Coordinates of C-alpha atoms in Angstrom, one line a residue:
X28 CA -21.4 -58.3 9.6
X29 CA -23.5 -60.4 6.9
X30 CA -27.1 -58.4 8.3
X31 CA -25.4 -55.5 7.7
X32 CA -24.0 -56.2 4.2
X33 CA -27.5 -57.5 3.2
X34 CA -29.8 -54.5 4.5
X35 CA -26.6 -52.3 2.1
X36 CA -27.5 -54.7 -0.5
X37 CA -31.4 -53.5 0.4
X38 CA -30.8 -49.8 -0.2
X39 CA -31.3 -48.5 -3.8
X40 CA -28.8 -47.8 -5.9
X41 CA -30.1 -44.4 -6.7
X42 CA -32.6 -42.0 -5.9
X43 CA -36.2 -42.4 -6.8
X44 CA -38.1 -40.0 -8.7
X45 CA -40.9 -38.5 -6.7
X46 CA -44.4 -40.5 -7.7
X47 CA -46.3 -37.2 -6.4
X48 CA -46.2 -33.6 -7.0
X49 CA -48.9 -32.4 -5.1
X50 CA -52.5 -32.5 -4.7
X51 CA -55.8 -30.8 -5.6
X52 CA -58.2 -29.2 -3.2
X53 CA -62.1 -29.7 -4.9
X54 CA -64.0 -26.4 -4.9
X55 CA -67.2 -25.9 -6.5
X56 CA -66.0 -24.2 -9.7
X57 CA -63.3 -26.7 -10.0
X58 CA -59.9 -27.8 -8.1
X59 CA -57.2 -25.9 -6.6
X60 CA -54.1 -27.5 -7.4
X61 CA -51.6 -27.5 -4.0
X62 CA -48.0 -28.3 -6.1
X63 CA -45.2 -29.7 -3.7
X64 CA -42.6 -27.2 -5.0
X65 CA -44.9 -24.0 -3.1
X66 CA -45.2 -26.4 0.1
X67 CA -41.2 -26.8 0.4
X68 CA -41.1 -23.1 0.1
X69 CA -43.9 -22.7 2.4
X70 CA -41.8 -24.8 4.8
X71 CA -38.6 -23.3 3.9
X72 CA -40.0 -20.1 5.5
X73 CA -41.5 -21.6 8.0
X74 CA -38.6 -22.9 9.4
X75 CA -36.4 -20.0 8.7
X76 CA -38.7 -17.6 10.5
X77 CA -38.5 -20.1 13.5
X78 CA -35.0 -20.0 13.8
X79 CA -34.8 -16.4 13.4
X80 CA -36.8 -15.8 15.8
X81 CA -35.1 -17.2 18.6
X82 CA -32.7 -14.9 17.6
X83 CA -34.4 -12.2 17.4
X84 CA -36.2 -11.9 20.6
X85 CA -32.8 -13.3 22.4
X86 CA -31.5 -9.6 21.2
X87 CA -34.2 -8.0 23.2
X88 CA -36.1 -6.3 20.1
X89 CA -39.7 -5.3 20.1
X90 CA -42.4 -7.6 20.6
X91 CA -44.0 -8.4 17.6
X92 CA -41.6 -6.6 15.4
X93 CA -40.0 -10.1 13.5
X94 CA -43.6 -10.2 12.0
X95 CA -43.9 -6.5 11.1
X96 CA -40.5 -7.1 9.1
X97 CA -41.2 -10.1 7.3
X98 CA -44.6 -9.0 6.4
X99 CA -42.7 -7.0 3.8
X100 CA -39.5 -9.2 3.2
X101 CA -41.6 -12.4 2.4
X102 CA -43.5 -10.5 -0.4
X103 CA -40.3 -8.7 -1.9
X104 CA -38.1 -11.6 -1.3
X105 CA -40.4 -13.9 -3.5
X106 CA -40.9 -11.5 -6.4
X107 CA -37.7 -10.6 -6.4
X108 CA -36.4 -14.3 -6.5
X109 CA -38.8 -14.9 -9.4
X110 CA -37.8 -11.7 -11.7
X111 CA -33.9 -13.2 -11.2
X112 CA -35.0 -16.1 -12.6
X113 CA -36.6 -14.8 -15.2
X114 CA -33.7 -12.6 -16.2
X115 CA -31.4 -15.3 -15.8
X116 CA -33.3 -18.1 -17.9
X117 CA -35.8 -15.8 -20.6
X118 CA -36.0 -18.5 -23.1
X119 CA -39.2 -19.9 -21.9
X120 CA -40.8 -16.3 -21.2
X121 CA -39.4 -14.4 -24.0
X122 CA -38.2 -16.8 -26.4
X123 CA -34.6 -17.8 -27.8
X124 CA -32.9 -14.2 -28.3
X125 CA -36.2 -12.6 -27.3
X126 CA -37.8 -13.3 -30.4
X127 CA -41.2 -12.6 -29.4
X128 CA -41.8 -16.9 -28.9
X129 CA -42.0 -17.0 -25.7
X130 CA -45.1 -17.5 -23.3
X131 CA -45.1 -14.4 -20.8
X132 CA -48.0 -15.9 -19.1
X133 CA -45.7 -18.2 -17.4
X134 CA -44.0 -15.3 -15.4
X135 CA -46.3 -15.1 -12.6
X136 CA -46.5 -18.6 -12.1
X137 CA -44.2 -19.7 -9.6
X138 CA -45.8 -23.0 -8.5
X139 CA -43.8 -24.3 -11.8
X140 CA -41.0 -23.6 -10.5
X141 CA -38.1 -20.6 -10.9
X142 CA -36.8 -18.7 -7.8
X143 CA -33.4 -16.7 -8.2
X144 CA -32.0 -16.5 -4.6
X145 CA -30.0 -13.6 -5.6
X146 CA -32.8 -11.8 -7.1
X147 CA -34.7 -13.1 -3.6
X148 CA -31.8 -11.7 -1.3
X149 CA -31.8 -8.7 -3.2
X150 CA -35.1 -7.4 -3.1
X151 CA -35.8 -8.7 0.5
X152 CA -33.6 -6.9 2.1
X153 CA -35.5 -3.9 0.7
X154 CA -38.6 -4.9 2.0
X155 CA -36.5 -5.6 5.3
X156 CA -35.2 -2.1 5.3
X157 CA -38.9 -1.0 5.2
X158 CA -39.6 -3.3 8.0
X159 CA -36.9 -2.7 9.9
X160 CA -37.5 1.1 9.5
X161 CA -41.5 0.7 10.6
X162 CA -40.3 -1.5 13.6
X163 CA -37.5 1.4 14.6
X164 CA -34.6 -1.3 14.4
X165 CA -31.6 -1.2 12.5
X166 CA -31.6 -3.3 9.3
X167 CA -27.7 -5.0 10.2
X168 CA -29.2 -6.2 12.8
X169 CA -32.0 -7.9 11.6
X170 CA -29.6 -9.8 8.7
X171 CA -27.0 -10.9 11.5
X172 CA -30.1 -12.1 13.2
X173 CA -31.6 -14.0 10.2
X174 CA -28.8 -15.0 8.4
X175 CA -28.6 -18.8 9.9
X176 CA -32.9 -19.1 9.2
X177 CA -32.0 -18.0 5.7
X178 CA -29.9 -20.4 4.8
X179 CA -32.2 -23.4 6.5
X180 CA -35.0 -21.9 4.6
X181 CA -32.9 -22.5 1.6
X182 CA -32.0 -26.1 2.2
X183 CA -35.7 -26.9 2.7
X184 CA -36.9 -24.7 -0.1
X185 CA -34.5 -27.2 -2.7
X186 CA -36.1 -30.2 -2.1
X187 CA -38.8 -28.2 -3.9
X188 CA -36.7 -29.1 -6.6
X189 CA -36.6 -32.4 -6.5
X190 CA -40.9 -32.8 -6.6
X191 CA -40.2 -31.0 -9.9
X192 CA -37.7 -32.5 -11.0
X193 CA -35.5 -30.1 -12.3
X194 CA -32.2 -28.7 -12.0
X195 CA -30.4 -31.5 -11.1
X196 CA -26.8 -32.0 -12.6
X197 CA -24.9 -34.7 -15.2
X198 CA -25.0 -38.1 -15.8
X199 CA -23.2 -40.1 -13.0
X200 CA -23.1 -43.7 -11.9
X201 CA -22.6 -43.2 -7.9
X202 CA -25.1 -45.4 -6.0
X203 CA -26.9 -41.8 -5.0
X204 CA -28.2 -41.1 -8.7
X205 CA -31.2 -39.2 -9.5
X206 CA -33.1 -40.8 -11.3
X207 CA -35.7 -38.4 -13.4
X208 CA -38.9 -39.7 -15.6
X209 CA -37.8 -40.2 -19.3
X210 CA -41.1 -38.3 -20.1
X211 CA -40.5 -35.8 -18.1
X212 CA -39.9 -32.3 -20.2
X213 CA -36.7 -31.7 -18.0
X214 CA -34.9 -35.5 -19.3
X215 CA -32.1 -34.0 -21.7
X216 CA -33.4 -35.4 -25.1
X217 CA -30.8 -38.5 -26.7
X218 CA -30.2 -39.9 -23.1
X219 CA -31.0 -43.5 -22.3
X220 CA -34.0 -43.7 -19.8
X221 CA -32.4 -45.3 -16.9
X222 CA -29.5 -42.3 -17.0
X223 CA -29.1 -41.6 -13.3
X224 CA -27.9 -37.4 -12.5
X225 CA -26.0 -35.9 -9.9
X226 CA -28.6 -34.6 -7.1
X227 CA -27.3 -31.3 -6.9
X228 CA -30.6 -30.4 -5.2
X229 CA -29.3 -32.6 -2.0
X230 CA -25.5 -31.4 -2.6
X231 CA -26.9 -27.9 -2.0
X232 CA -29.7 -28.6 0.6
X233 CA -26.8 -30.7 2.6
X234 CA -24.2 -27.7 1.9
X235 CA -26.6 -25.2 3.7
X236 CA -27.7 -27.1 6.6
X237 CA -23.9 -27.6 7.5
X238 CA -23.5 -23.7 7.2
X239 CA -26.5 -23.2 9.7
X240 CA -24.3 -25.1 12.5
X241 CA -21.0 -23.2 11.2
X242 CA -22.7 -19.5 11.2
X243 CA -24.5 -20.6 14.5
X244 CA -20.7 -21.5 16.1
X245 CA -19.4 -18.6 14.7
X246 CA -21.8 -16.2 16.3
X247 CA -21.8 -18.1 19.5
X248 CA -18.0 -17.4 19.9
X249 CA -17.0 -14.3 17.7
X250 CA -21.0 -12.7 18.4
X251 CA -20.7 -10.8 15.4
X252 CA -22.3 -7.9 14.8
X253 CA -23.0 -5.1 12.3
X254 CA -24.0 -7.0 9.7
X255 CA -20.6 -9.2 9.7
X256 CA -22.5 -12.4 10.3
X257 CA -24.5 -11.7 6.8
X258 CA -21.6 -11.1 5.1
X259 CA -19.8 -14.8 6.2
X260 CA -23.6 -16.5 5.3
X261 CA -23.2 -14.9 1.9
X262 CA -19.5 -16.2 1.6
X263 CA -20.4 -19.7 2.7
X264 CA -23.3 -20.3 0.5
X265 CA -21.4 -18.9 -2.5
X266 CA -18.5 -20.7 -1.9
X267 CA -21.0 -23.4 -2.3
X268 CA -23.4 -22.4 -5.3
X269 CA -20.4 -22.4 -7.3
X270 CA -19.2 -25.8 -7.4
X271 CA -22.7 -27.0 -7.3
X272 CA -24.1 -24.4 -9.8
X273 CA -20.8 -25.7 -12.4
X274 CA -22.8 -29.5 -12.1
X275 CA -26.3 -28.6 -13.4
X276 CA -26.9 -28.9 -16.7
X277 CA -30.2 -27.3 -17.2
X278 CA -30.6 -24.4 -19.9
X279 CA -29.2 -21.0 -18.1
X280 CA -27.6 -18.1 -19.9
X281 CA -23.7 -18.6 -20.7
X282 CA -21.5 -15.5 -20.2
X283 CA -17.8 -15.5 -21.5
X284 CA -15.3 -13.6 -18.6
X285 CA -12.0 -13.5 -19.2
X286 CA -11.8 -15.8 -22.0
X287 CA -14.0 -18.4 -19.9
X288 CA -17.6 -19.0 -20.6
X289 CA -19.9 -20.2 -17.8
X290 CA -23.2 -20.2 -16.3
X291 CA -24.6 -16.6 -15.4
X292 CA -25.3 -18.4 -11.8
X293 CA -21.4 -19.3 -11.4
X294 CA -19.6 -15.5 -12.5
X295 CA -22.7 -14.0 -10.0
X296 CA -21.5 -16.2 -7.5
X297 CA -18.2 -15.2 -7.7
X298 CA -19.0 -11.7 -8.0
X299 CA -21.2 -11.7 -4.6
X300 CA -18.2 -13.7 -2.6
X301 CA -15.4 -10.9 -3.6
X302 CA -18.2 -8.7 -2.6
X303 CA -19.0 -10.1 0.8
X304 CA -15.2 -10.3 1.5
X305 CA -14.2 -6.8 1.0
X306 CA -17.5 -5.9 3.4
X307 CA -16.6 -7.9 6.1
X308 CA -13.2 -7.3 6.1
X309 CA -13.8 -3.6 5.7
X310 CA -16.7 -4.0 8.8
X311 CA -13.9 -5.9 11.2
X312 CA -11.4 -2.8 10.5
X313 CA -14.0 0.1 11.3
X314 CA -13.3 1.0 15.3
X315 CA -17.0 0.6 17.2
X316 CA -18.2 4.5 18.0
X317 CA -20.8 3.3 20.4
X318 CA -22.6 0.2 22.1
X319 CA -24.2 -2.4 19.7
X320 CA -27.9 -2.2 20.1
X321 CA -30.4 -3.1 17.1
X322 CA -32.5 0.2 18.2
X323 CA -32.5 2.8 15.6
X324 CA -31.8 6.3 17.2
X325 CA -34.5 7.7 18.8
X326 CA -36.1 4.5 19.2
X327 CA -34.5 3.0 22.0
X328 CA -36.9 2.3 24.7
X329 CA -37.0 4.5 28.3
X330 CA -36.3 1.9 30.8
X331 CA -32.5 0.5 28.4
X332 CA -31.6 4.1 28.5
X333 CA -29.5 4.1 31.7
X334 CA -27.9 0.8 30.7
X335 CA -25.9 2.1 28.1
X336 CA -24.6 4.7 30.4
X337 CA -23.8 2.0 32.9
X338 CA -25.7 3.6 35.7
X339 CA -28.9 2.0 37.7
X340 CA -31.2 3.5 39.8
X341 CA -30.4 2.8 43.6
X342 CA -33.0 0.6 45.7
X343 CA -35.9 -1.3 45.5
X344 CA -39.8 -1.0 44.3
X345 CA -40.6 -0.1 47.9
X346 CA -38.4 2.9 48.1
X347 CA -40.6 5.6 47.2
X348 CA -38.2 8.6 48.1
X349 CA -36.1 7.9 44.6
X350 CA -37.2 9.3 41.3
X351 CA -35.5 8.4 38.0
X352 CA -35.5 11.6 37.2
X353 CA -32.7 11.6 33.7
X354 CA -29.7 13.6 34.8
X355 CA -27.0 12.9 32.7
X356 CA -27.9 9.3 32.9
X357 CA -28.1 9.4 37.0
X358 CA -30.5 9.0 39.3
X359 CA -31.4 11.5 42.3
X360 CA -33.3 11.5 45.3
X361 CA -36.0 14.0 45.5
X362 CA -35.4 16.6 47.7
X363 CA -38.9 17.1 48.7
X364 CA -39.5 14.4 49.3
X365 CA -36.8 13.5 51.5
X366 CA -37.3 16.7 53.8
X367 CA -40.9 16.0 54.3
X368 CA -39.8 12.8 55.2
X369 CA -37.3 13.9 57.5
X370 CA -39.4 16.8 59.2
X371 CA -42.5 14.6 59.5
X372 CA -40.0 11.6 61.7
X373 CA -37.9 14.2 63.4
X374 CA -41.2 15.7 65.1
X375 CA -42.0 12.1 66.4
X376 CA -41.7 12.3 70.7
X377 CA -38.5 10.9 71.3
X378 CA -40.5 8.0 73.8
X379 CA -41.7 6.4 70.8
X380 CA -38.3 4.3 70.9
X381 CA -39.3 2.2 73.2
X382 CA -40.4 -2.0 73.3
X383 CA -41.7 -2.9 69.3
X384 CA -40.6 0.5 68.4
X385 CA -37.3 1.5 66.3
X386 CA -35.6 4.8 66.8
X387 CA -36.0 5.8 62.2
X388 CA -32.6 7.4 62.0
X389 CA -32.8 11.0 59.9
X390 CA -32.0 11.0 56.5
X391 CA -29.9 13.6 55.2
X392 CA -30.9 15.5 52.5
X393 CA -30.1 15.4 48.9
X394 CA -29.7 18.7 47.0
X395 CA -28.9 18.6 43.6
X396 CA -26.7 21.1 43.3
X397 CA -25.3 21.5 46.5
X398 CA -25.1 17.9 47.4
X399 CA -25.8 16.0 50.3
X400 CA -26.1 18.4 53.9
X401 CA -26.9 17.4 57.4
X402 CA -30.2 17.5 59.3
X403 CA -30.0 19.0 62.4
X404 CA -30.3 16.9 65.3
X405 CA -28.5 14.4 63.1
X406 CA -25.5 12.0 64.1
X407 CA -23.7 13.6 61.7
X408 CA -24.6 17.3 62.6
X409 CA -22.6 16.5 65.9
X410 CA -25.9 16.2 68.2
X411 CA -24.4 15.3 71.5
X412 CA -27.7 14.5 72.7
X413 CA -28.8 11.4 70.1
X414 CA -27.8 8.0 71.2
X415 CA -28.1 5.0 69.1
X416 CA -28.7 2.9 72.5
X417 CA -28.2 -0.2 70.2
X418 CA -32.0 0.5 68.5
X419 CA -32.9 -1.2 65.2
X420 CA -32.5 0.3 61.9
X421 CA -36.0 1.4 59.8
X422 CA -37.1 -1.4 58.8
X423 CA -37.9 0.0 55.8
X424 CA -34.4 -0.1 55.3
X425 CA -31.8 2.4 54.6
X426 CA -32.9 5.2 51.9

């Protein structure tokens, strides 16, 4: 008991700062500069596109065709995320009450810092929808499949946050405290230097990575479809993003509701859970016309055709007398095929039955529209004269 109360009394009493932001590559002109915030995002996606995935191919989609949607989501997703920001906090970019004092140069740089996820959702999804379209798969598919990677690319993505450090929430005194450099331009000016802050960057990064393991439980027992899984990933994380977002105490813009003034971040979050409620609820009502599949019409390959009708085409890769030949999702023998068969073994001598040989039984005949008729000479034409005499079937088995 006394080891373990002195390696407590070992732990820190707060969080450290980060001592390192990142790291410069030397090229001949100068240095790149690799910031820590752009490699949590890098990883964010990383591991989100993992994730999704599994999913993905687990649905029995196109080879390939995760990469020919994100090659447009990624882009979208990351300008959209960034014009949110901007539109949400202008200050910086277009001065207080866009007076003109701003410094528009710092829109396009992103390594500082300043991704909307709403703005990053938003505009995504368009470039998903192209995607999606390209690939000849339905977009609600692709979000039900994604939905879990999303939100574990988010709760990497925040720690990006914490190299920065920015966004984080008041002053509190619980042993987890952030602490933040008193010379950093994000320290609220008139606080002492050792003021610790609410980490809301691990509140929010911890909040998502329990929703990956609800929405994956979920799915696993409910297999939601149709977009519904989306819709419960956008509930969760708002549900979230509004207790966390009330914490922060960075500059945001303030919008008075109902007689109640709040963050921007806080009323959208609200907004977009009502949102997501009525859709899913709305989704769960609407009867199912046809079978789920994340096909687009028209794009559903050959060979799943007959499983949505249920139907299978008889025998085996040796049987050559069966053609899948589409007939209202049936398969039929052809006819040719089969009499040629049947002429060419019924004008065998009948002494080739004899020790290693096997009497080959005549088929009957399929006819499409008359349906299956007799050979003469046949068992079944009444043939007095053919005898089984206990012979072994073709071994090429029964056709």
């Amino acid at each position: 008991m006394q080891t373990v109360l002195h390696a407590a009394a070992m732990l820190p009493a707060s969080i450290p700062s980060p001592d390192w932001s990142g790291f410069d590559i030397p090229l001949p002109w100068g240095s790149l500069r690799i910031h820590a915030y752009a490699l949590c995002i890098l990883a964010g996606i990383v591991v989100g596109l993992w994730l999704t995935s599994v999913r993905w191919n687990k649905r029995g989609t196109p080879e390939g065709s995760l990469w020919d949607i994100a090659i447009w989501a990624i882009p979208f997703g990351i300008i959209g995320g960034r014009l949110y920001h901007v539109f949400s906090s202008p200050d910086a970019y277009f001065g207080p009450g866009f007076d003109g004092s701003g410094d528009l140069s710092l829109i396009p740089q992103i390594q500082r810092g300043g991704l909307g996820i709403w703005g990053a959702v938003l505009l995504g999804a368009v470039g998903a929808w192209i995607g999606c379209r390209r690939a000849g798969v339905k977009l609600t598919a692709f979000l039900d499949a994604a939905a879990p990677g999303l939100l574990l690319a988010q709760a990497v993505g925040r720690w990006g946050n914490y190299f920065n450090q920015e966004l984080f929430g008041g002053p509190t005194t619980l042993p987890w405290g952030l602490q933040i450099d008193a010379d950093n331009a994000n320290f609220p000016a008139g606080m002492p230097a050792d003021t610790l802050f609410h980490p809301t960057f691990l509140y929010e990064s911890l909040w998502n990575i329990a929703g990956v393991v609800i929405l994956l439980a979920l799915d696993r027992k409910f297999n939601f479809r149709r977009g519904r899984l989306f819709w419960i990933y956008a509930m969760y994380y708002t549900l979230g993003r509004v207790w966390i977002e009330a914490m922060r105490i960075d500059d945001a813009e303030q919008i008075s509701l109902f007689g109640i003034t709040t963050r921007l971040n806080v009323w959208t979050s609200i907004v977009v859970f009502l949102a997501a409620l009525i859709v899913f609820v709305v989704l769960g009502l609407r009867k199912r016309d046809e079978p789920d599949s994340p096909y687009l019409a028209g794009h559903i390959p050959a060979e799943k055709d007959g499983d949505t009708d249920g139907e299978t085409a008889a025998g085996n890769g040796d049987d050559a007398e069966l053609a899948a030949v589409p007939s209202h999702g049936k398969s039929i023998r052809h006819s040719d095929k089969s009499v040629s068969d049947s002429e060419s073994r019924g004008n065998l001598p009948d002494n080739q039955s004899g020790p290693g040989h096997t009497s080959a039984p005549t088929e009957a005949v399929t006819d499409s529209s008359a349906g299956t008729k007799p050979v003469k000479g046949s068992p079944a034409a009444g043939n007095p004269d053919h005898q089984d005499s206990g012979s072994a079937p073709d071994t090429d088995g029964t056709k």
